[in-house]
Coordinates of C-alpha atoms in Angstrom, one line a residue:
M1 CA 26.8 64.3 116.0
L2 CA 23.7 62.7 117.6
S3 CA 25.9 60.2 119.4
E4 CA 27.8 63.1 121.1
K5 CA 24.7 64.8 122.1
I6 CA 23.1 61.7 123.6
A7 CA 26.4 60.8 125.3
A8 CA 26.4 64.3 126.8
L9 CA 22.9 64.0 128.2
V10 CA 23.6 60.5 129.6
E11 CA 26.8 61.9 131.2
Y12 CA 24.8 64.7 132.8
G13 CA 22.4 62.1 134.2
I14 CA 25.3 60.2 135.8
R15 CA 26.9 63.3 137.1
T16 CA 23.7 64.5 138.8
E17 CA 23.0 61.0 140.1
L18 CA 19.7 60.7 138.3
I19 CA 21.0 57.4 136.9
P20 CA 23.8 55.1 138.1
E21 CA 26.8 54.2 135.9
C22 CA 25.4 50.7 135.4
E23 CA 22.5 52.3 133.5
R24 CA 24.6 54.2 130.9
I25 CA 24.0 51.8 128.0
Y26 CA 20.3 51.3 128.9
T27 CA 19.7 55.0 129.0
T28 CA 21.6 55.5 125.8
N29 CA 19.4 53.0 124.0
L30 CA 16.2 54.6 125.3
L31 CA 17.3 57.9 123.8
L32 CA 18.3 56.3 120.5
D33 CA 14.9 54.8 120.2
I34 CA 13.2 58.2 120.7
F35 CA 15.3 59.5 117.8
K36 CA 14.5 56.4 115.7
E37 CA 18.3 55.9 115.3
D38 CA 19.9 52.5 115.0
E39 CA 23.6 53.6 115.0
Y40 CA 25.7 54.8 117.9
T41 CA 29.4 55.5 118.4
Q42 CA 30.6 56.2 121.9
P43 CA 32.6 59.5 121.8
E44 CA 36.2 59.4 123.0
V45 CA 35.6 62.7 124.9
I46 CA 32.3 63.7 126.3
P47 CA 32.1 67.5 126.9
E48 CA 30.5 68.7 130.1
M49 CA 27.8 71.0 129.0
P50 CA 24.9 72.9 130.8
L51 CA 21.6 70.9 130.5
E52 CA 20.0 73.8 128.6
D53 CA 22.6 73.6 125.9
I54 CA 22.5 69.8 125.6
L55 CA 18.7 69.8 125.3
K56 CA 18.8 72.7 122.7
E57 CA 21.1 70.7 120.5
L58 CA 19.0 67.5 120.8
L59 CA 15.8 69.5 120.1
D60 CA 17.4 71.1 117.0
E61 CA 18.4 67.6 115.9
A62 CA 14.8 66.4 116.4
C63 CA 13.5 69.3 114.3
S64 CA 16.1 68.7 111.5
R65 CA 15.0 65.0 111.4
G66 CA 11.4 66.0 111.1
L67 CA 10.5 64.3 114.4
I68 CA 8.8 67.5 115.7
P69 CA 7.9 70.9 114.3
D70 CA 10.2 73.7 115.5
S71 CA 8.0 75.5 118.0
I72 CA 8.2 75.9 121.8
G73 CA 5.1 73.7 122.5
Y74 CA 6.4 70.7 120.6
R75 CA 10.0 71.2 121.9
D76 CA 8.7 71.2 125.5
L77 CA 6.8 68.0 124.9
F78 CA 9.9 66.3 123.3
D79 CA 12.5 67.4 125.8
T80 CA 10.4 66.2 128.7
R81 CA 10.3 62.8 126.9
L82 CA 14.0 62.8 126.7
M83 CA 14.4 63.7 130.4
N84 CA 12.1 60.9 131.4
C85 CA 14.8 58.5 130.2
L86 CA 17.0 59.9 132.9
T87 CA 14.4 60.0 135.6
P88 CA 14.0 57.0 138.0
R89 CA 10.6 55.4 138.2
P90 CA 8.2 56.6 140.9
A91 CA 8.8 53.7 143.3
Q92 CA 12.6 54.4 143.3
V93 CA 12.0 58.1 143.9
Q94 CA 9.6 57.4 146.8
K95 CA 12.0 54.9 148.3
T96 CA 14.9 57.4 148.3
F97 CA 12.7 60.2 149.7
F98 CA 11.5 58.2 152.7
E99 CA 14.9 56.8 153.4
K100 CA 16.1 60.4 153.6
Y101 CA 13.0 61.4 155.6
A102 CA 14.0 58.8 158.2
Q103 CA 17.1 60.9 158.7
S104 CA 15.2 64.2 158.8
P105 CA 12.3 65.8 156.9
K106 CA 14.6 68.6 155.7
Q107 CA 17.1 66.1 154.3
A108 CA 14.3 64.5 152.3
T109 CA 13.0 67.8 150.9
D110 CA 16.5 69.1 150.1
W111 CA 17.1 66.0 148.1
F112 CA 13.7 66.0 146.3
Y113 CA 14.0 69.7 145.4
K114 CA 17.4 69.2 143.9
F115 CA 16.1 66.1 142.1
S116 CA 13.1 68.0 140.7
Q117 CA 15.5 70.6 139.2
D118 CA 18.2 68.1 138.0
N119 CA 15.6 66.1 136.0
D120 CA 14.3 69.4 134.5
Y121 CA 10.8 69.2 135.9
I122 CA 11.8 72.6 137.4
R123 CA 13.6 74.3 134.5
R124 CA 16.3 76.2 136.2
Y125 CA 17.3 78.1 133.1
R126 CA 13.8 79.5 132.8
I127 CA 13.3 80.3 136.4
K128 CA 16.4 82.4 136.5
K129 CA 14.8 84.7 133.8
D130 CA 12.2 85.8 136.4
Q131 CA 12.8 89.4 137.6
K132 CA 12.8 89.6 141.4
W133 CA 13.4 92.4 143.8
K134 CA 12.3 93.7 147.3
V135 CA 10.8 97.0 148.2
D136 CA 10.4 98.7 151.6
S137 CA 6.9 99.3 152.8
P138 CA 5.1 100.4 156.0
Y139 CA 4.5 96.6 156.4
G140 CA 8.0 95.4 155.9
K141 CA 10.0 94.3 152.9
I142 CA 7.7 93.2 150.1
D143 CA 8.7 90.7 147.4
I144 CA 8.1 91.5 143.7
T145 CA 8.5 89.2 140.8
I146 CA 7.7 89.4 137.1
N147 CA 7.1 85.9 136.0
L148 CA 9.0 85.1 132.8
S149 CA 9.4 81.3 133.3
K150 CA 6.2 80.2 131.7
P151 CA 6.8 80.1 127.9
E152 CA 4.5 82.1 125.7
K153 CA 2.4 80.0 123.4
D154 CA 3.6 80.3 119.8
P155 CA 1.1 80.5 116.9
K156 CA 1.8 77.0 115.7
A157 CA 0.8 75.5 119.1
I158 CA -2.2 77.8 119.4
A159 CA -3.5 76.7 115.9
A160 CA -2.9 73.1 116.6
A161 CA -4.6 73.2 120.0
R162 CA -7.7 74.5 118.3
T163 CA -8.1 71.4 116.3
A164 CA -6.9 69.0 119.0
V165 CA -9.4 66.5 120.3
N166 CA -10.7 67.5 123.8
T167 CA -10.0 65.0 126.5
A168 CA -10.8 64.9 130.2
Y169 CA -7.7 63.0 131.1
P170 CA -6.1 64.1 133.4
K171 CA -9.0 66.1 134.8
C172 CA -6.7 69.0 135.8
Q173 CA -3.0 69.7 136.2
L174 CA -3.1 68.7 139.9
C175 CA -4.4 65.2 139.5
F176 CA -2.2 62.2 140.3
E177 CA -2.8 61.1 136.7
N178 CA -0.3 63.7 135.6
E179 CA 2.6 61.6 136.8
G180 CA 4.3 60.3 133.7
Y181 CA 1.8 61.8 131.3
A182 CA 3.2 62.6 127.9
G183 CA 1.3 65.8 127.6
R184 CA -0.3 67.5 124.6
L185 CA -0.3 71.1 123.2
N186 CA -3.0 72.2 125.7
H187 CA -1.7 70.2 128.7
P188 CA 2.0 70.2 129.8
A189 CA 4.2 67.1 129.5
R190 CA 4.7 65.5 132.9
E191 CA 6.7 62.3 132.0
N192 CA 9.6 63.4 134.3
H193 CA 7.1 64.4 137.1
R194 CA 7.3 62.5 140.3
I195 CA 4.9 62.6 143.2
I196 CA 5.6 61.8 146.9
P197 CA 2.5 60.1 148.5
I198 CA 1.7 61.4 152.0
T199 CA -1.1 60.9 154.5
I200 CA -3.1 64.0 155.4
N201 CA -6.1 63.8 157.7
D202 CA -6.2 60.0 157.2
S203 CA -6.4 60.2 153.4
K204 CA -4.0 59.9 150.5
W205 CA -2.4 63.2 149.3
G206 CA 0.5 64.0 147.0
F207 CA 3.5 66.2 147.6
Q208 CA 5.4 67.9 144.7
Y209 CA 7.1 71.1 143.7
S210 CA 5.6 73.8 141.5
P211 CA 7.5 73.7 138.1
Y212 CA 7.4 77.5 138.2
V213 CA 8.8 78.0 141.8
Y214 CA 7.8 81.5 142.6
Y215 CA 9.9 81.3 145.8
N216 CA 12.3 78.8 147.5
E217 CA 11.0 75.2 147.5
H218 CA 7.6 76.3 146.4
C219 CA 5.6 73.1 146.9
I220 CA 2.1 71.9 146.2
V221 CA 0.2 69.5 148.4
F222 CA -2.9 68.0 146.8
N223 CA -5.7 65.5 147.3
S224 CA -5.4 62.2 145.5
Q225 CA -9.1 62.7 144.5
H226 CA -10.3 65.4 142.1
T227 CA -12.5 67.1 144.6
P228 CA -13.2 70.9 145.0
M229 CA -11.4 73.1 147.4
K230 CA -13.3 73.9 150.7
I231 CA -12.2 76.0 153.6
N232 CA -13.5 74.4 156.7
R233 CA -12.4 72.7 159.9
D234 CA -10.9 69.8 157.9
A235 CA -8.8 72.3 155.9
F236 CA -7.2 73.5 159.2
I237 CA -6.5 69.9 160.2
K238 CA -4.9 69.1 156.9
L239 CA -2.6 72.2 157.1
F240 CA -1.3 71.2 160.5
D241 CA -1.0 67.5 159.5
F242 CA 1.5 68.6 156.9
V243 CA 3.3 71.1 159.1
K244 CA 3.8 68.4 161.7
Q245 CA 5.4 66.2 159.1
F246 CA 7.5 69.0 157.6
P247 CA 8.0 71.5 160.4
H248 CA 10.5 73.5 158.3
Y249 CA 7.8 74.3 155.7
I250 CA 4.8 76.6 155.8
L251 CA 1.5 75.6 154.2
G252 CA -1.4 77.7 153.2
S253 CA -4.6 77.5 151.1
N254 CA -6.2 79.8 148.6
A255 CA -9.7 80.9 149.5
D256 CA -12.5 78.7 148.2
L257 CA -14.6 81.4 146.4
P258 CA -14.1 83.0 142.9
I259 CA -12.2 86.4 142.7
V260 CA -10.5 85.9 146.1
G261 CA -9.5 82.3 145.4
G262 CA -6.7 80.8 143.2
S263 CA -6.8 79.7 139.6
I264 CA -7.7 76.1 140.4
L265 CA -10.8 75.8 142.7
T266 CA -11.9 72.4 141.4
H267 CA -9.0 70.4 143.0
D268 CA -8.4 70.5 146.7
H269 CA -4.8 71.6 147.3
F270 CA -2.4 73.8 149.3
Q271 CA 0.8 75.6 148.6
G272 CA 3.8 76.0 150.8
G273 CA 7.6 75.9 151.0
N274 CA 10.7 76.9 152.8
Y275 CA 10.5 80.7 152.5
S276 CA 10.0 83.5 155.0
F277 CA 7.2 85.8 153.6
A278 CA 6.8 89.4 154.6
M279 CA 3.4 88.6 156.2
A280 CA 5.0 86.0 158.5
N281 CA 7.5 88.5 159.6
A282 CA 4.9 91.2 160.3
P283 CA 4.2 91.7 164.0
I284 CA 0.9 91.6 165.9
E285 CA -0.1 95.2 166.3
S286 CA -2.8 94.6 168.8
T287 CA -3.6 91.5 170.9
V288 CA -7.1 90.2 171.4
E289 CA -8.7 87.7 173.7
I290 CA -11.4 85.4 172.5
P291 CA -13.7 84.1 175.2
G292 CA -13.2 80.4 175.9
Y293 CA -9.9 80.5 174.1
E294 CA -7.8 82.6 176.5
D295 CA -5.0 80.1 176.3
V296 CA -4.5 80.8 172.6
E297 CA -2.5 83.9 171.7
A298 CA -4.5 86.0 169.2
G299 CA -4.0 89.3 167.6
I300 CA -4.4 91.6 164.5
V301 CA -1.3 91.5 162.3
K302 CA 0.2 94.7 161.0
W303 CA -0.6 94.0 157.4
P304 CA -2.5 95.6 154.6
M305 CA -5.0 92.8 154.5
S306 CA -7.1 91.7 157.4
V307 CA -5.2 89.1 159.3
L308 CA -5.8 87.4 162.7
R309 CA -2.9 85.4 163.9
L310 CA -3.4 82.5 166.3
R311 CA -0.5 81.0 168.3
S312 CA -0.3 78.0 170.6
K313 CA 1.7 74.9 171.3
E314 CA -1.5 72.9 171.2
I315 CA -2.7 72.4 167.6
P316 CA -6.2 71.2 168.5
R317 CA -6.8 74.5 170.4
I318 CA -5.8 76.5 167.3
I319 CA -8.0 74.4 165.1
N320 CA -11.0 74.8 167.4
L321 CA -10.6 78.6 167.6
A322 CA -10.0 78.9 163.8
S323 CA -13.2 76.9 163.1
H324 CA -15.1 79.2 165.5
I325 CA -13.8 82.3 163.7
L326 CA -14.5 80.9 160.3
D327 CA -18.1 79.9 161.2
H328 CA -18.8 83.4 162.5
W329 CA -17.1 85.1 159.5
R330 CA -19.1 83.0 157.0
D331 CA -22.4 84.6 158.3
Y332 CA -21.1 88.0 159.4
T333 CA -22.6 91.1 157.9
D334 CA -21.7 94.7 158.8
E335 CA -23.4 97.1 156.4
D336 CA -21.6 100.1 157.8
A337 CA -18.3 98.4 156.8
F338 CA -19.7 97.1 153.5
I339 CA -19.3 93.5 154.6
F340 CA -22.2 91.3 153.3
A341 CA -22.2 87.6 154.0
H342 CA -24.7 86.9 151.3
T343 CA -26.4 88.8 148.4
D344 CA -29.1 87.1 146.4
G345 CA -28.2 83.8 148.0
E346 CA -24.5 84.0 146.9
P347 CA -22.0 83.6 149.8
H348 CA -19.2 86.2 149.9
N349 CA -17.2 85.6 153.1
T350 CA -14.3 83.1 153.3
I351 CA -10.7 82.9 154.7
T352 CA -7.2 82.4 153.3
P353 CA -5.4 80.3 156.0
I354 CA -1.6 79.9 156.4
A355 CA 0.0 77.5 158.9
R356 CA 3.6 77.3 160.2
K357 CA 5.7 76.3 163.1
T358 CA 7.9 78.9 164.8
D359 CA 10.4 77.4 167.3
D360 CA 8.1 75.2 169.5
T361 CA 4.9 77.1 168.8
Y362 CA 2.4 76.6 166.0
E363 CA 0.8 79.6 164.2
L364 CA -2.2 80.0 162.0
D365 CA -2.8 83.2 160.1
L366 CA -6.5 83.7 159.1
V367 CA -6.9 86.3 156.3
L368 CA -10.5 87.5 156.1
R369 CA -11.8 87.6 152.5
N370 CA -14.9 88.9 150.8
N371 CA -15.7 88.6 147.0
I372 CA -18.7 91.0 146.7
T373 CA -18.9 93.0 143.4
T374 CA -20.6 96.3 142.6
E375 CA -21.1 98.4 139.4
E376 CA -18.2 100.5 140.4
H377 CA -16.0 97.5 141.1
P378 CA -17.3 94.7 138.8
L379 CA -14.2 92.6 139.5
G380 CA -14.5 92.9 143.2
V381 CA -14.7 95.5 145.9
Y382 CA -11.8 93.8 147.8
H383 CA -9.8 93.3 144.7
P384 CA -7.2 95.6 142.9
H385 CA -9.2 98.6 141.8
A386 CA -9.2 99.8 138.2
N387 CA -6.5 102.4 138.7
L388 CA -4.0 99.7 139.6
H389 CA -4.9 97.3 136.7
H390 CA -2.1 98.6 134.6
I391 CA 0.2 96.7 137.0
K392 CA -1.9 94.0 138.6
K393 CA -5.4 93.0 137.5
E394 CA -5.4 89.3 138.4
N395 CA -6.8 87.7 141.5
I396 CA -5.0 88.1 144.8
G397 CA -4.3 84.6 145.8
L398 CA -2.4 82.9 148.6
I399 CA 1.1 83.9 147.4
E400 CA 0.2 87.6 146.9
V401 CA -1.7 87.6 150.3
M402 CA 1.6 86.6 152.0
G403 CA 3.5 89.5 150.4
L404 CA 4.9 88.3 147.1
A405 CA 3.7 90.0 144.0
V406 CA 3.5 87.7 140.9
L407 CA 3.2 90.2 138.1
P408 CA 2.5 89.5 134.4
A409 CA 5.3 88.9 131.9
R410 CA 4.1 91.9 129.8
L411 CA 5.5 94.3 132.4
K412 CA 9.1 93.4 131.4
G413 CA 8.7 94.8 127.9
E414 CA 6.5 97.6 129.0
M415 CA 8.9 98.8 131.6
E416 CA 11.8 98.7 129.1
L417 CA 9.8 100.9 126.7
L418 CA 8.6 103.1 129.5
K419 CA 12.2 103.8 130.5
E420 CA 13.0 105.0 127.0
Y421 CA 9.9 107.3 127.0
I422 CA 10.6 108.8 130.4
L423 CA 14.3 109.4 129.7
S424 CA 13.6 111.0 126.3
G425 CA 10.6 113.0 127.5
K426 CA 8.2 111.4 125.0
D427 CA 4.5 111.6 125.5
I428 CA 3.6 108.2 127.2
S429 CA -0.2 108.7 126.5
E430 CA 0.4 108.6 122.7
N431 CA 1.8 105.1 122.8
E432 CA -0.9 102.4 122.6
T433 CA 1.0 100.0 124.8
L434 CA 2.1 102.5 127.5
A435 CA -1.0 104.8 127.6
K436 CA -2.4 102.8 130.6
H437 CA 0.7 103.8 132.6
A438 CA 0.5 107.5 131.8
D439 CA -1.5 108.7 134.9
W440 CA 0.8 106.5 137.2
V441 CA 4.0 108.0 135.8
S442 CA 2.7 111.6 135.9
G443 CA 1.8 111.0 139.5
F444 CA 5.2 109.7 140.7
L445 CA 7.7 111.5 138.4
P446 CA 7.5 114.9 140.1
K447 CA 8.6 113.3 143.4
Y448 CA 12.1 112.7 141.9
S449 CA 14.5 115.7 141.4
S450 CA 16.6 113.7 139.0
V451 CA 15.7 110.8 136.8
T452 CA 18.7 109.3 134.9
A453 CA 19.7 106.1 133.1
E454 CA 21.5 105.2 136.3
N455 CA 18.5 105.4 138.7
I456 CA 15.5 104.8 136.4
D457 CA 15.4 101.0 137.1
E458 CA 15.4 101.6 140.9
I459 CA 12.7 104.2 140.6
L460 CA 10.4 102.0 138.5
E461 CA 11.0 99.0 140.9
T462 CA 10.2 101.2 143.9
E463 CA 7.0 102.6 142.3
I464 CA 5.8 99.1 141.2
G465 CA 6.3 98.0 144.7
K466 CA 4.1 100.9 146.0
V467 CA 1.4 99.9 143.6
F468 CA 1.5 96.3 144.9
V469 CA 1.1 97.6 148.4
Q470 CA -2.0 99.5 147.3
V471 CA -3.2 96.3 145.6
L472 CA -3.0 94.5 149.0
E473 CA -4.7 97.4 150.7
D474 CA -7.5 97.3 148.2
A475 CA -7.9 93.5 148.9
G476 CA -8.2 94.1 152.7
V477 CA -11.7 94.0 154.0
Y478 CA -10.8 96.2 156.9
K479 CA -8.5 99.1 156.1
C480 CA -5.5 100.1 158.1
T481 CA -7.2 103.2 159.4
E482 CA -8.9 104.1 162.7
D483 CA -12.3 103.3 161.3
G484 CA -11.1 100.1 159.7
R485 CA -9.6 98.8 162.9
K486 CA -12.8 99.7 164.8
A487 CA -14.8 97.7 162.3
F488 CA -12.3 94.8 162.6
M489 CA -12.7 94.8 166.4
K490 CA -16.5 94.9 166.0
F491 CA -16.3 91.6 164.3
I492 CA -13.8 90.2 166.8
N493 CA -16.1 91.2 169.7
T494 CA -18.8 89.0 168.2
L495 CA -16.6 85.9 168.8

């Protein structure tokens, strides 16, 4: 039986061109060694099976042989080890990438994205579990996703992780040292992970895809050194250095302060990809002219967050203006608009930048951010307010800023249960899990003349979308109101 399963995996590797035919025996022997098996019989017929099914059978075999405990944490570590047997070494991957890049940047990324899925670094069968839909809003079509591709930690793994020896290697999940790393229960296996080295701002950086791909070709571009994120002039240079090399991709950065930043502030990195976000499609609602930069198109974007868009065919001019805006924003205070640059020596103002190329013109969106907190809003004034936490409580990072909601996995089960309660007329407030949604449901339900099993999904998706739009509006330092736009222009006029 093991021979058939190993043969199926090797055949998959040949079929997807991860390995050539001449490496069939070599790869088979690598896999046999992992299973501590000395015997092998080549099957007469090798069934063509989906990768998920092949790996499941091999993992079950490993559990039955006592090689690993039967839990998701150990299974993920083990199947990554198996897939590394099919994954070419880094030098081979880099060589193929740059050969294809010589034909065109898109040809290179197309190949690398497929490769990263074929070798199971991106687990297609988990990604497809994510729930995704679009909703109409005053700002265009907004993307909503409930992330289900990250596996929940099981009790065995949690218990084992508590007793595991702490290590500082790799320093974080973005470090170059992750390439080929076997992983542990509190750090994902990356044996089948491959990094493409690129030069950004005259320094060594890495290019890879996110294993959780929240959108098409979701990539990560990261410094080869473990150094903190910083939004400054160099950050703008780095963004455009990448876009020049990969003009079909966008690239943006999380802000560099807590609350308004991403989950990893300790390692300098950007995120991008080949996807058209709602914010990029949003028009400029009012043009502005910055003295000394009249040659750069600039304007306020029609978006719930506070966005200045800069456009020019000359990248240095955009970078100069962006640096000018950032420097002013860092120290800008407007008490009437509740914008404070510093309190008690703590800085609050920063920017979330996104770069792209549209036809022959370069664009840079600058999203103004502020992370001040108050007693009323202890998680942030410009953060989802408490009445929205039942849907989204987490930080509003780069991906959400651009118009894609990444919502917690808990919502899948909660919405299923909520449908049952709504359709049967049960009291939502009496259910411990659903009580947090009670005010929300009582607010939107009367708007619908008929709620049935046929339309309940659409209703909930629409209303979740409306909540996310409110989340973005809460995160905007200047509101989309007459007073908000006046305050926005007040800042612009200081430039």
